[in-house]
mmCIF file with all atom_site columns, C-alpha atoms and ligand atoms in Angstrom:
data_model
loop_
_atom_site.group_PDB
_atom_site.id
_atom_site.type_symbol
_atom_site.label_atom_id
_atom_site.label_alt_id
_atom_site.label_comp_id
_atom_site.label_asym_id
_atom_site.label_entity_id
_atom_site.label_seq_id
_atom_site.pdbx_PDB_ins_code
_atom_site.Cartn_x
_atom_site.Cartn_y
_atom_site.Cartn_z
_atom_site.occupancy
_atom_site.B_iso_or_equiv
_atom_site.pdbx_formal_charge
_atom_site.auth_seq_id
_atom_site.auth_comp_id
_atom_site.auth_asym_id
_atom_site.auth_atom_id
_atom_site.pdbx_PDB_model_num
ATOM   1   C  CA  . UNK A 1 1   ? 118.866 62.620 135.897 1.00 94.00 ? 103 UNK A CA  1
ATOM   2   C  CA  . UNK A 1 2   ? 117.925 66.207 134.756 1.00 97.00 ? 104 UNK A CA  1
ATOM   3   C  CA  . UNK A 1 3   ? 115.766 68.347 137.173 1.00 98.00 ? 105 UNK A CA  1
ATOM   4   C  CA  . UNK A 1 4   ? 113.916 71.602 136.627 1.00 98.00 ? 106 UNK A CA  1
ATOM   5   C  CA  . UNK A 1 5   ? 117.028 73.377 137.793 1.00 98.00 ? 107 UNK A CA  1
ATOM   6   C  CA  . UNK A 1 6   ? 119.090 71.833 134.869 1.00 98.00 ? 108 UNK A CA  1
ATOM   7   C  CA  . UNK A 1 7   ? 116.473 73.105 132.300 1.00 98.00 ? 109 UNK A CA  1
ATOM   8   C  CA  . UNK A 1 8   ? 116.393 76.496 134.072 1.00 98.00 ? 110 UNK A CA  1
ATOM   9   C  CA  . UNK A 1 9   ? 120.237 76.750 133.818 1.00 98.00 ? 111 UNK A CA  1
ATOM   10  C  CA  . UNK A 1 10  ? 120.021 75.566 130.251 1.00 98.00 ? 112 UNK A CA  1
ATOM   11  C  CA  . UNK A 1 11  ? 117.731 78.500 129.494 1.00 98.00 ? 113 UNK A CA  1
ATOM   12  C  CA  . UNK A 1 12  ? 119.988 81.082 131.281 1.00 98.00 ? 114 UNK A CA  1
ATOM   13  C  CA  . UNK A 1 13  ? 122.820 79.784 129.383 1.00 98.00 ? 115 UNK A CA  1
ATOM   14  C  CA  . UNK A 1 14  ? 121.010 80.055 126.063 1.00 98.00 ? 116 UNK A CA  1
ATOM   15  C  CA  . UNK A 1 15  ? 120.142 83.625 126.980 1.00 98.00 ? 117 UNK A CA  1
ATOM   16  C  CA  . UNK A 1 16  ? 123.763 84.662 127.915 1.00 98.00 ? 118 UNK A CA  1
ATOM   17  C  CA  . UNK A 1 17  ? 125.129 83.114 124.580 1.00 98.00 ? 119 UNK A CA  1
ATOM   18  C  CA  . UNK A 1 18  ? 122.460 84.920 122.545 1.00 98.00 ? 120 UNK A CA  1
ATOM   19  C  CA  . UNK A 1 19  ? 123.325 88.171 124.316 1.00 98.00 ? 121 UNK A CA  1
ATOM   20  C  CA  . UNK A 1 20  ? 127.202 87.421 123.533 1.00 98.00 ? 122 UNK A CA  1
ATOM   21  C  CA  . UNK A 1 21  ? 126.336 86.517 119.989 1.00 98.00 ? 123 UNK A CA  1
ATOM   22  C  CA  . UNK A 1 22  ? 123.425 88.922 119.131 1.00 98.00 ? 124 UNK A CA  1
ATOM   23  C  CA  . UNK A 1 23  ? 125.686 91.093 116.816 1.00 98.00 ? 125 UNK A CA  1
ATOM   24  C  CA  . UNK A 1 24  ? 126.905 88.144 114.779 1.00 98.00 ? 126 UNK A CA  1
ATOM   25  C  CA  . UNK A 1 25  ? 123.188 86.630 114.515 1.00 98.00 ? 127 UNK A CA  1
ATOM   26  C  CA  . UNK A 1 26  ? 122.030 90.161 113.409 1.00 97.00 ? 128 UNK A CA  1
ATOM   27  C  CA  . UNK A 1 27  ? 124.927 90.487 110.781 1.00 98.00 ? 129 UNK A CA  1
ATOM   28  C  CA  . UNK A 1 28  ? 124.030 87.017 109.280 1.00 98.00 ? 130 UNK A CA  1
ATOM   29  C  CA  . UNK A 1 29  ? 120.310 88.015 109.120 1.00 97.00 ? 131 UNK A CA  1
ATOM   30  C  CA  . UNK A 1 30  ? 121.289 91.324 107.460 1.00 97.00 ? 132 UNK A CA  1
ATOM   31  C  CA  . UNK A 1 31  ? 122.925 89.407 104.522 1.00 97.00 ? 133 UNK A CA  1
ATOM   32  C  CA  . UNK A 1 32  ? 119.968 87.262 103.656 1.00 97.00 ? 134 UNK A CA  1
ATOM   33  C  CA  . UNK A 1 33  ? 117.155 88.688 105.874 1.00 96.00 ? 135 UNK A CA  1
ATOM   34  C  CA  . UNK A 1 34  ? 115.952 91.816 107.640 1.00 96.00 ? 136 UNK A CA  1
ATOM   35  C  CA  . UNK A 1 35  ? 118.724 91.979 110.360 1.00 97.00 ? 137 UNK A CA  1
ATOM   36  C  CA  . UNK A 1 36  ? 116.667 91.415 113.358 1.00 97.00 ? 138 UNK A CA  1
ATOM   37  C  CA  . UNK A 1 37  ? 117.387 87.818 114.459 1.00 98.00 ? 139 UNK A CA  1
ATOM   38  C  CA  . UNK A 1 38  ? 120.094 88.778 117.174 1.00 98.00 ? 140 UNK A CA  1
ATOM   39  C  CA  . UNK A 1 39  ? 117.678 91.416 118.616 1.00 97.00 ? 141 UNK A CA  1
ATOM   40  C  CA  . UNK A 1 40  ? 114.529 89.231 118.232 1.00 97.00 ? 142 UNK A CA  1
ATOM   41  C  CA  . UNK A 1 41  ? 116.339 86.329 120.321 1.00 98.00 ? 143 UNK A CA  1
ATOM   42  C  CA  . UNK A 1 42  ? 117.917 88.823 122.840 1.00 97.00 ? 144 UNK A CA  1
ATOM   43  C  CA  . UNK A 1 43  ? 114.367 90.052 123.654 1.00 97.00 ? 145 UNK A CA  1
ATOM   44  C  CA  . UNK A 1 44  ? 112.942 86.551 123.790 1.00 98.00 ? 146 UNK A CA  1
ATOM   45  C  CA  . UNK A 1 45  ? 115.390 84.974 126.043 1.00 98.00 ? 147 UNK A CA  1
ATOM   46  C  CA  . UNK A 1 46  ? 115.724 87.986 128.176 1.00 98.00 ? 148 UNK A CA  1
ATOM   47  C  CA  . UNK A 1 47  ? 112.027 87.554 128.770 1.00 98.00 ? 149 UNK A CA  1
ATOM   48  C  CA  . UNK A 1 48  ? 112.432 83.931 129.334 1.00 98.00 ? 150 UNK A CA  1
ATOM   49  C  CA  . UNK A 1 49  ? 114.914 84.174 132.059 1.00 98.00 ? 151 UNK A CA  1
ATOM   50  C  CA  . UNK A 1 50  ? 112.799 86.761 133.816 1.00 98.00 ? 152 UNK A CA  1
ATOM   51  C  CA  . UNK A 1 51  ? 109.541 84.666 133.650 1.00 98.00 ? 153 UNK A CA  1
ATOM   52  C  CA  . UNK A 1 52  ? 111.445 81.451 134.643 1.00 98.00 ? 154 UNK A CA  1
ATOM   53  C  CA  . UNK A 1 53  ? 112.762 83.493 137.853 1.00 97.00 ? 155 UNK A CA  1
ATOM   54  C  CA  . UNK A 1 54  ? 109.317 85.053 138.657 1.00 98.00 ? 156 UNK A CA  1
ATOM   55  C  CA  . UNK A 1 55  ? 107.197 81.820 138.374 1.00 98.00 ? 157 UNK A CA  1
ATOM   56  C  CA  . UNK A 1 56  ? 109.870 79.031 139.315 1.00 96.00 ? 158 UNK A CA  1
ATOM   57  C  CA  . UNK A 1 57  ? 108.345 76.114 137.591 1.00 98.00 ? 159 UNK A CA  1
ATOM   58  C  CA  . UNK A 1 58  ? 109.112 73.035 139.296 1.00 97.00 ? 160 UNK A CA  1
ATOM   59  C  CA  . UNK A 1 59  ? 109.372 70.192 136.615 1.00 98.00 ? 161 UNK A CA  1
ATOM   60  C  CA  . UNK A 1 60  ? 111.474 70.049 133.386 1.00 98.00 ? 162 UNK A CA  1
ATOM   61  C  CA  . UNK A 1 61  ? 108.307 69.908 131.279 1.00 98.00 ? 163 UNK A CA  1
ATOM   62  C  CA  . UNK A 1 62  ? 106.937 73.088 132.966 1.00 98.00 ? 164 UNK A CA  1
ATOM   63  C  CA  . UNK A 1 63  ? 110.124 74.953 132.655 1.00 98.00 ? 165 UNK A CA  1
ATOM   64  C  CA  . UNK A 1 64  ? 110.231 74.343 128.798 1.00 98.00 ? 166 UNK A CA  1
ATOM   65  C  CA  . UNK A 1 65  ? 106.613 74.895 128.084 1.00 98.00 ? 167 UNK A CA  1
ATOM   66  C  CA  . UNK A 1 66  ? 106.692 78.312 130.142 1.00 98.00 ? 168 UNK A CA  1
ATOM   67  C  CA  . UNK A 1 67  ? 109.894 79.240 128.209 1.00 98.00 ? 169 UNK A CA  1
ATOM   68  C  CA  . UNK A 1 68  ? 108.307 78.476 124.939 1.00 98.00 ? 170 UNK A CA  1
ATOM   69  C  CA  . UNK A 1 69  ? 105.031 80.367 125.477 1.00 98.00 ? 171 UNK A CA  1
ATOM   70  C  CA  . UNK A 1 70  ? 107.379 83.428 126.488 1.00 98.00 ? 172 UNK A CA  1
ATOM   71  C  CA  . UNK A 1 71  ? 109.205 83.301 123.101 1.00 98.00 ? 173 UNK A CA  1
ATOM   72  C  CA  . UNK A 1 72  ? 105.987 83.108 121.181 1.00 97.00 ? 174 UNK A CA  1
ATOM   73  C  CA  . UNK A 1 73  ? 104.592 86.065 123.101 1.00 97.00 ? 175 UNK A CA  1
ATOM   74  C  CA  . UNK A 1 74  ? 107.882 88.237 122.895 1.00 97.00 ? 176 UNK A CA  1
ATOM   75  C  CA  . UNK A 1 75  ? 109.431 87.541 119.711 1.00 95.00 ? 177 UNK A CA  1
ATOM   76  C  CA  . UNK A 1 76  ? 108.162 88.948 116.592 1.00 83.00 ? 178 UNK A CA  1
ATOM   77  C  CA  . UNK A 1 77  ? 109.252 87.441 113.415 1.00 87.00 ? 179 UNK A CA  1
ATOM   78  C  CA  . UNK A 1 78  ? 109.239 83.912 112.270 1.00 95.00 ? 180 UNK A CA  1
ATOM   79  C  CA  . UNK A 1 79  ? 111.775 82.503 114.760 1.00 97.00 ? 181 UNK A CA  1
ATOM   80  C  CA  . UNK A 1 80  ? 109.581 83.146 117.820 1.00 97.00 ? 182 UNK A CA  1
ATOM   81  C  CA  . UNK A 1 81  ? 106.892 80.857 117.105 1.00 98.00 ? 183 UNK A CA  1
ATOM   82  C  CA  . UNK A 1 82  ? 109.323 78.311 115.762 1.00 98.00 ? 184 UNK A CA  1
ATOM   83  C  CA  . UNK A 1 83  ? 111.476 78.246 118.728 1.00 98.00 ? 185 UNK A CA  1
ATOM   84  C  CA  . UNK A 1 84  ? 108.593 78.684 120.953 1.00 98.00 ? 186 UNK A CA  1
ATOM   85  C  CA  . UNK A 1 85  ? 106.942 75.457 119.352 1.00 98.00 ? 187 UNK A CA  1
ATOM   86  C  CA  . UNK A 1 86  ? 110.080 73.856 119.757 1.00 98.00 ? 188 UNK A CA  1
ATOM   87  C  CA  . UNK A 1 87  ? 110.397 74.418 123.419 1.00 98.00 ? 189 UNK A CA  1
ATOM   88  C  CA  . UNK A 1 88  ? 106.712 73.868 124.197 1.00 98.00 ? 190 UNK A CA  1
ATOM   89  C  CA  . UNK A 1 89  ? 106.452 70.475 122.185 1.00 98.00 ? 191 UNK A CA  1
ATOM   90  C  CA  . UNK A 1 90  ? 109.640 69.367 123.979 1.00 98.00 ? 192 UNK A CA  1
ATOM   91  C  CA  . UNK A 1 91  ? 108.180 70.412 127.390 1.00 98.00 ? 193 UNK A CA  1
ATOM   92  C  CA  . UNK A 1 92  ? 104.974 68.858 126.716 1.00 98.00 ? 194 UNK A CA  1
ATOM   93  C  CA  . UNK A 1 93  ? 106.594 65.591 125.672 1.00 98.00 ? 195 UNK A CA  1
ATOM   94  C  CA  . UNK A 1 94  ? 108.482 65.595 129.080 1.00 98.00 ? 196 UNK A CA  1
ATOM   95  C  CA  . UNK A 1 95  ? 105.240 65.497 130.895 1.00 98.00 ? 197 UNK A CA  1
ATOM   96  C  CA  . UNK A 1 96  ? 105.118 66.201 134.665 1.00 97.00 ? 198 UNK A CA  1
ATOM   97  C  CA  . UNK A 1 97  ? 108.182 64.090 135.744 1.00 97.00 ? 199 UNK A CA  1
ATOM   98  C  CA  . UNK A 1 98  ? 110.301 65.786 138.315 1.00 98.00 ? 200 UNK A CA  1
ATOM   99  C  CA  . UNK A 1 99  ? 113.474 64.393 136.658 1.00 98.00 ? 201 UNK A CA  1
ATOM   100 C  CA  . UNK A 1 100 ? 114.068 63.029 133.195 1.00 98.00 ? 202 UNK A CA  1
ATOM   101 C  CA  . UNK A 1 101 ? 116.876 60.930 131.560 1.00 96.00 ? 203 UNK A CA  1
ATOM   102 C  CA  . UNK A 1 102 ? 118.975 61.676 128.696 1.00 95.00 ? 204 UNK A CA  1
ATOM   103 C  CA  . UNK A 1 103 ? 116.970 59.273 126.470 1.00 96.00 ? 205 UNK A CA  1
ATOM   104 C  CA  . UNK A 1 104 ? 113.722 60.954 127.445 1.00 97.00 ? 206 UNK A CA  1
ATOM   105 C  CA  . UNK A 1 105 ? 115.159 64.306 126.613 1.00 98.00 ? 207 UNK A CA  1
ATOM   106 C  CA  . UNK A 1 106 ? 116.384 63.129 123.196 1.00 98.00 ? 208 UNK A CA  1
ATOM   107 C  CA  . UNK A 1 107 ? 112.954 61.635 122.396 1.00 98.00 ? 209 UNK A CA  1
ATOM   108 C  CA  . UNK A 1 108 ? 111.135 64.815 123.468 1.00 98.00 ? 210 UNK A CA  1
ATOM   109 C  CA  . UNK A 1 109 ? 113.408 67.059 121.496 1.00 98.00 ? 211 UNK A CA  1
ATOM   110 C  CA  . UNK A 1 110 ? 112.651 65.018 118.566 1.00 98.00 ? 212 UNK A CA  1
ATOM   111 C  CA  . UNK A 1 111 ? 109.030 65.662 119.042 1.00 98.00 ? 213 UNK A CA  1
ATOM   112 C  CA  . UNK A 1 112 ? 109.884 69.372 119.377 1.00 98.00 ? 214 UNK A CA  1
ATOM   113 C  CA  . UNK A 1 113 ? 111.801 69.427 116.101 1.00 98.00 ? 215 UNK A CA  1
ATOM   114 C  CA  . UNK A 1 114 ? 109.064 67.599 114.342 1.00 98.00 ? 216 UNK A CA  1
ATOM   115 C  CA  . UNK A 1 115 ? 106.590 70.378 115.637 1.00 98.00 ? 217 UNK A CA  1
ATOM   116 C  CA  . UNK A 1 116 ? 108.853 73.066 114.221 1.00 98.00 ? 218 UNK A CA  1
ATOM   117 C  CA  . UNK A 1 117 ? 108.906 71.145 110.782 1.00 98.00 ? 219 UNK A CA  1
ATOM   118 C  CA  . UNK A 1 118 ? 105.137 70.907 110.913 1.00 98.00 ? 220 UNK A CA  1
ATOM   119 C  CA  . UNK A 1 119 ? 104.664 74.461 111.737 1.00 98.00 ? 221 UNK A CA  1
ATOM   120 C  CA  . UNK A 1 120 ? 107.247 75.932 109.481 1.00 98.00 ? 222 UNK A CA  1
ATOM   121 C  CA  . UNK A 1 121 ? 107.157 73.287 106.502 1.00 98.00 ? 223 UNK A CA  1
ATOM   122 C  CA  . UNK A 1 122 ? 110.774 73.244 106.274 1.00 98.00 ? 224 UNK A CA  1
ATOM   123 C  CA  . UNK A 1 123 ? 112.938 69.893 105.575 1.00 98.00 ? 225 UNK A CA  1
ATOM   124 C  CA  . UNK A 1 124 ? 116.542 69.359 106.063 1.00 98.00 ? 226 UNK A CA  1
ATOM   125 C  CA  . UNK A 1 125 ? 118.408 71.194 103.267 1.00 98.00 ? 227 UNK A CA  1
ATOM   126 C  CA  . UNK A 1 126 ? 115.947 74.082 103.099 1.00 98.00 ? 228 UNK A CA  1
ATOM   127 C  CA  . UNK A 1 127 ? 118.491 76.325 104.961 1.00 98.00 ? 229 UNK A CA  1
ATOM   128 C  CA  . UNK A 1 128 ? 116.647 76.819 108.150 1.00 98.00 ? 230 UNK A CA  1
ATOM   129 C  CA  . UNK A 1 129 ? 117.200 76.071 111.930 1.00 98.00 ? 231 UNK A CA  1
ATOM   130 C  CA  . UNK A 1 130 ? 116.091 72.453 111.052 1.00 98.00 ? 232 UNK A CA  1
ATOM   131 C  CA  . UNK A 1 131 ? 119.535 71.998 109.468 1.00 98.00 ? 233 UNK A CA  1
ATOM   132 C  CA  . UNK A 1 132 ? 121.140 72.314 112.934 1.00 99.00 ? 234 UNK A CA  1
ATOM   133 C  CA  . UNK A 1 133 ? 118.505 70.958 114.991 1.00 98.00 ? 235 UNK A CA  1
ATOM   134 C  CA  . UNK A 1 134 ? 117.766 67.559 113.029 1.00 98.00 ? 236 UNK A CA  1
ATOM   135 C  CA  . UNK A 1 135 ? 121.363 66.517 113.063 1.00 98.00 ? 237 UNK A CA  1
ATOM   136 C  CA  . UNK A 1 136 ? 121.810 67.744 116.744 1.00 98.00 ? 238 UNK A CA  1
ATOM   137 C  CA  . UNK A 1 137 ? 118.823 65.375 117.802 1.00 98.00 ? 239 UNK A CA  1
ATOM   138 C  CA  . UNK A 1 138 ? 120.191 62.538 115.756 1.00 97.00 ? 240 UNK A CA  1
ATOM   139 C  CA  . UNK A 1 139 ? 123.512 62.836 117.631 1.00 98.00 ? 241 UNK A CA  1
ATOM   140 C  CA  . UNK A 1 140 ? 122.064 63.183 121.067 1.00 97.00 ? 242 UNK A CA  1
ATOM   141 C  CA  . UNK A 1 141 ? 122.028 59.437 121.330 1.00 93.00 ? 243 UNK A CA  1
ATOM   142 C  CA  . UNK A 1 142 ? 125.756 59.618 121.419 1.00 96.00 ? 244 UNK A CA  1
ATOM   143 C  CA  . UNK A 1 143 ? 125.777 62.232 123.996 1.00 96.00 ? 245 UNK A CA  1
ATOM   144 C  CA  . UNK A 1 144 ? 125.671 66.145 124.515 1.00 97.00 ? 246 UNK A CA  1
ATOM   145 C  CA  . UNK A 1 145 ? 129.132 66.886 123.105 1.00 97.00 ? 247 UNK A CA  1
ATOM   146 C  CA  . UNK A 1 146 ? 128.297 64.977 119.905 1.00 98.00 ? 248 UNK A CA  1
ATOM   147 C  CA  . UNK A 1 147 ? 124.935 67.030 119.790 1.00 98.00 ? 249 UNK A CA  1
ATOM   148 C  CA  . UNK A 1 148 ? 126.907 70.055 120.078 1.00 98.00 ? 250 UNK A CA  1
ATOM   149 C  CA  . UNK A 1 149 ? 129.335 69.275 116.914 1.00 98.00 ? 251 UNK A CA  1
ATOM   150 C  CA  . UNK A 1 150 ? 126.545 67.970 114.930 1.00 98.00 ? 252 UNK A CA  1
ATOM   151 C  CA  . UNK A 1 151 ? 124.613 71.247 115.471 1.00 98.00 ? 253 UNK A CA  1
ATOM   152 C  CA  . UNK A 1 152 ? 127.721 73.327 114.582 1.00 98.00 ? 254 UNK A CA  1
ATOM   153 C  CA  . UNK A 1 153 ? 128.418 71.403 111.478 1.00 98.00 ? 255 UNK A CA  1
ATOM   154 C  CA  . UNK A 1 154 ? 124.799 71.505 110.450 1.00 98.00 ? 256 UNK A CA  1
ATOM   155 C  CA  . UNK A 1 155 ? 124.739 75.284 110.765 1.00 98.00 ? 257 UNK A CA  1
ATOM   156 C  CA  . UNK A 1 156 ? 128.057 75.582 108.690 1.00 98.00 ? 258 UNK A CA  1
ATOM   157 C  CA  . UNK A 1 157 ? 126.536 73.350 106.036 1.00 98.00 ? 259 UNK A CA  1
ATOM   158 C  CA  . UNK A 1 158 ? 123.838 75.729 105.339 1.00 98.00 ? 260 UNK A CA  1
ATOM   159 C  CA  . UNK A 1 159 ? 126.294 78.248 103.804 1.00 98.00 ? 261 UNK A CA  1
ATOM   160 C  CA  . UNK A 1 160 ? 126.356 76.613 100.075 1.00 98.00 ? 262 UNK A CA  1
ATOM   161 C  CA  . UNK A 1 161 ? 122.585 75.976 100.195 1.00 98.00 ? 263 UNK A CA  1
ATOM   162 C  CA  . UNK A 1 162 ? 119.826 78.178 98.439  1.00 98.00 ? 264 UNK A CA  1
ATOM   163 C  CA  . UNK A 1 163 ? 117.067 79.172 100.975 1.00 98.00 ? 265 UNK A CA  1
ATOM   164 C  CA  . UNK A 1 164 ? 113.546 77.453 100.272 1.00 98.00 ? 266 UNK A CA  1
ATOM   165 C  CA  . UNK A 1 165 ? 111.733 78.680 103.459 1.00 98.00 ? 267 UNK A CA  1
ATOM   166 C  CA  . UNK A 1 166 ? 111.389 82.020 105.266 1.00 96.00 ? 268 UNK A CA  1
ATOM   167 C  CA  . UNK A 1 167 ? 112.497 85.461 104.214 1.00 96.00 ? 269 UNK A CA  1
ATOM   168 C  CA  . UNK A 1 168 ? 115.874 84.262 102.929 1.00 97.00 ? 270 UNK A CA  1
ATOM   169 C  CA  . UNK A 1 169 ? 114.052 82.327 100.100 1.00 96.00 ? 271 UNK A CA  1
ATOM   170 C  CA  . UNK A 1 170 ? 112.832 85.591 98.595  1.00 96.00 ? 272 UNK A CA  1
ATOM   171 C  CA  . UNK A 1 171 ? 116.561 86.077 97.526  1.00 96.00 ? 273 UNK A CA  1
ATOM   172 C  CA  . UNK A 1 172 ? 116.582 82.845 95.505  1.00 96.00 ? 274 UNK A CA  1
ATOM   173 C  CA  . UNK A 1 173 ? 120.099 82.062 94.366  1.00 96.00 ? 275 UNK A CA  1
ATOM   174 C  CA  . UNK A 1 174 ? 121.635 85.255 96.190  1.00 96.00 ? 276 UNK A CA  1
ATOM   175 C  CA  . UNK A 1 175 ? 120.913 83.464 99.453  1.00 96.00 ? 277 UNK A CA  1
ATOM   176 C  CA  . UNK A 1 176 ? 123.716 81.026 98.519  1.00 98.00 ? 278 UNK A CA  1
ATOM   177 C  CA  . UNK A 1 177 ? 126.990 81.706 100.223 1.00 98.00 ? 279 UNK A CA  1
ATOM   178 C  CA  . UNK A 1 178 ? 125.740 82.736 103.625 1.00 97.00 ? 280 UNK A CA  1
ATOM   179 C  CA  . UNK A 1 179 ? 125.186 80.808 106.801 1.00 98.00 ? 281 UNK A CA  1
ATOM   180 C  CA  . UNK A 1 180 ? 121.626 80.786 108.018 1.00 98.00 ? 282 UNK A CA  1
ATOM   181 C  CA  . UNK A 1 181 ? 120.906 82.951 111.041 1.00 98.00 ? 283 UNK A CA  1
ATOM   182 C  CA  . UNK A 1 182 ? 118.467 80.501 112.654 1.00 98.00 ? 284 UNK A CA  1
ATOM   183 C  CA  . UNK A 1 183 ? 120.704 77.563 112.038 1.00 98.00 ? 285 UNK A CA  1
ATOM   184 C  CA  . UNK A 1 184 ? 123.424 79.487 113.821 1.00 98.00 ? 286 UNK A CA  1
ATOM   185 C  CA  . UNK A 1 185 ? 121.290 80.414 116.724 1.00 98.00 ? 287 UNK A CA  1
ATOM   186 C  CA  . UNK A 1 186 ? 120.042 76.593 117.045 1.00 98.00 ? 288 UNK A CA  1
ATOM   187 C  CA  . UNK A 1 187 ? 123.796 75.583 117.326 1.00 98.00 ? 289 UNK A CA  1
ATOM   188 C  CA  . UNK A 1 188 ? 123.980 78.196 120.083 1.00 98.00 ? 290 UNK A CA  1
ATOM   189 C  CA  . UNK A 1 189 ? 120.947 76.737 121.935 1.00 98.00 ? 291 UNK A CA  1
ATOM   190 C  CA  . UNK A 1 190 ? 122.326 73.157 121.782 1.00 98.00 ? 292 UNK A CA  1
ATOM   191 C  CA  . UNK A 1 191 ? 125.943 74.244 122.615 1.00 98.00 ? 293 UNK A CA  1
ATOM   192 C  CA  . UNK A 1 192 ? 124.176 75.897 125.807 1.00 98.00 ? 294 UNK A CA  1
ATOM   193 C  CA  . UNK A 1 193 ? 122.436 72.459 126.447 1.00 98.00 ? 295 UNK A CA  1
ATOM   194 C  CA  . UNK A 1 194 ? 125.972 70.637 126.189 1.00 98.00 ? 296 UNK A CA  1
ATOM   195 C  CA  . UNK A 1 195 ? 127.704 73.241 128.441 1.00 98.00 ? 297 UNK A CA  1
ATOM   196 C  CA  . UNK A 1 196 ? 124.983 72.934 131.202 1.00 98.00 ? 298 UNK A CA  1
ATOM   197 C  CA  . UNK A 1 197 ? 125.556 69.088 131.007 1.00 96.00 ? 299 UNK A CA  1
ATOM   198 C  CA  . UNK A 1 198 ? 129.180 69.264 131.258 1.00 95.00 ? 300 UNK A CA  1
ATOM   199 C  CA  . UNK A 1 199 ? 129.143 71.772 134.161 1.00 93.00 ? 301 UNK A CA  1
ATOM   200 C  CA  . UNK A 1 200 ? 126.967 69.172 135.670 1.00 86.00 ? 302 UNK A CA  1
ATOM   201 C  CA  . UNK A 1 201 ? 129.316 66.179 134.987 1.00 80.00 ? 303 UNK A CA  1
ATOM   202 C  CA  . UNK A 1 202 ? 126.743 64.493 132.934 1.00 73.00 ? 304 UNK A CA  1
HETATM 203 P  P1  . ADP B 2 .   ? 112.323 86.744 110.351 1.00 93.52 ? 404 ADP B P1  1
HETATM 204 O  O1  . ADP B 2 .   ? 112.663 85.976 109.130 1.00 93.52 ? 404 ADP B O1  1
HETATM 205 O  O2  . ADP B 2 .   ? 110.709 86.803 110.523 1.00 93.52 ? 404 ADP B O2  1
HETATM 206 O  O3  . ADP B 2 .   ? 112.840 88.127 110.365 1.00 93.52 ? 404 ADP B O3  1
HETATM 207 P  P2  . ADP B 2 .   ? 114.179 85.894 112.335 1.00 93.52 ? 404 ADP B P2  1
HETATM 208 O  O4  . ADP B 2 .   ? 115.238 86.844 111.568 1.00 93.52 ? 404 ADP B O4  1
HETATM 209 O  O5  . ADP B 2 .   ? 114.186 86.088 113.757 1.00 93.52 ? 404 ADP B O5  1
HETATM 210 O  O6  . ADP B 2 .   ? 112.681 86.189 111.660 1.00 93.52 ? 404 ADP B O6  1
HETATM 211 O  O7  . ADP B 2 .   ? 114.483 84.398 112.013 1.00 93.52 ? 404 ADP B O7  1
HETATM 212 C  C1  . ADP B 2 .   ? 115.015 83.934 110.749 1.00 93.52 ? 404 ADP B C1  1
HETATM 213 C  C2  . ADP B 2 .   ? 115.307 82.493 110.706 1.00 93.52 ? 404 ADP B C2  1
HETATM 214 O  O8  . ADP B 2 .   ? 114.161 81.734 111.006 1.00 93.52 ? 404 ADP B O8  1
HETATM 215 C  C3  . ADP B 2 .   ? 115.893 81.982 109.376 1.00 93.52 ? 404 ADP B C3  1
HETATM 216 O  O9  . ADP B 2 .   ? 117.365 82.091 109.378 1.00 93.52 ? 404 ADP B O9  1
HETATM 217 C  C4  . ADP B 2 .   ? 115.565 80.470 109.585 1.00 93.52 ? 404 ADP B C4  1
HETATM 218 O  O10 . ADP B 2 .   ? 116.543 79.549 110.191 1.00 93.52 ? 404 ADP B O10 1
HETATM 219 C  C5  . ADP B 2 .   ? 114.389 80.509 110.403 1.00 93.52 ? 404 ADP B C5  1
HETATM 220 N  N1  . ADP B 2 .   ? 113.225 80.100 109.669 1.00 93.52 ? 404 ADP B N1  1
HETATM 221 C  C6  . ADP B 2 .   ? 112.410 81.040 108.960 1.00 93.52 ? 404 ADP B C6  1
HETATM 222 N  N2  . ADP B 2 .   ? 111.353 80.401 108.266 1.00 93.52 ? 404 ADP B N2  1
HETATM 223 C  C7  . ADP B 2 .   ? 111.423 79.139 108.631 1.00 93.52 ? 404 ADP B C7  1
HETATM 224 C  C8  . ADP B 2 .   ? 110.606 77.982 108.440 1.00 93.52 ? 404 ADP B C8  1
HETATM 225 N  N3  . ADP B 2 .   ? 109.545 78.031 107.747 1.00 93.52 ? 404 ADP B N3  1
HETATM 226 N  N4  . ADP B 2 .   ? 111.027 76.765 109.039 1.00 93.52 ? 404 ADP B N4  1
HETATM 227 C  C9  . ADP B 2 .   ? 111.905 76.830 109.850 1.00 93.52 ? 404 ADP B C9  1
HETATM 228 N  N5  . ADP B 2 .   ? 112.955 77.806 110.122 1.00 93.52 ? 404 ADP B N5  1
HETATM 229 C  C10 . ADP B 2 .   ? 112.514 79.004 109.538 1.00 93.52 ? 404 ADP B C10 1
HETATM 230 MG MG1 . MG  B 3 .   ? 115.003 88.583 110.542 1.00 93.52 ? 405 MG  B MG1 1
#
């Protein structure tokens, strides 16, 4: 079972990963966006770890809703409200249970991803974070490692696509040939989840 501490460690691992990969995320965003995706997420996840430490929410749902709220209020740009919605909706779906199982998490994440699709209007194949998140959630039934692989493959598969949502869509065909920054950071988020689970022996 996964408790509040597990979810706090997931967010801490995500923050560390975003820190390590910030330059790469920004380089990807400089090719088809405005070169701020790494710094956007760095600012957001630094604020997330700080607020989680300060407020110490004591259920999985409360950890993710607080993290999502914090992303919405600190990240300018499209990705803040989208990632914020992902975590808030997932947290809300987890309710106020002290511990949740893997199946419950998979179902809750699916609601979170649905929330992102509703808010942003993107579908799979539009070259966005959705292209990593949907395969990850689909694969989660087979375990955390499978979700990590699916997210990474989903992110890589955005390279030949033409962007139909977000800033990259303004480039039309010139968005082809570059990996989507948001799909790349979504793969980092899922990898951080898998790392946290593996460290726990899940
Ligand atoms: P901005 O585009 O405002 O500069 P970021 O650079 O932080 O914001 O994030 C860009 C990423 O956000 C894109 O690579 C894409 O994955 C994601 N994104 C943008 N618009 C949408 C959308 N409508 N639906 C889903 N994801 C989106
Ligand atoms: Mg950007």
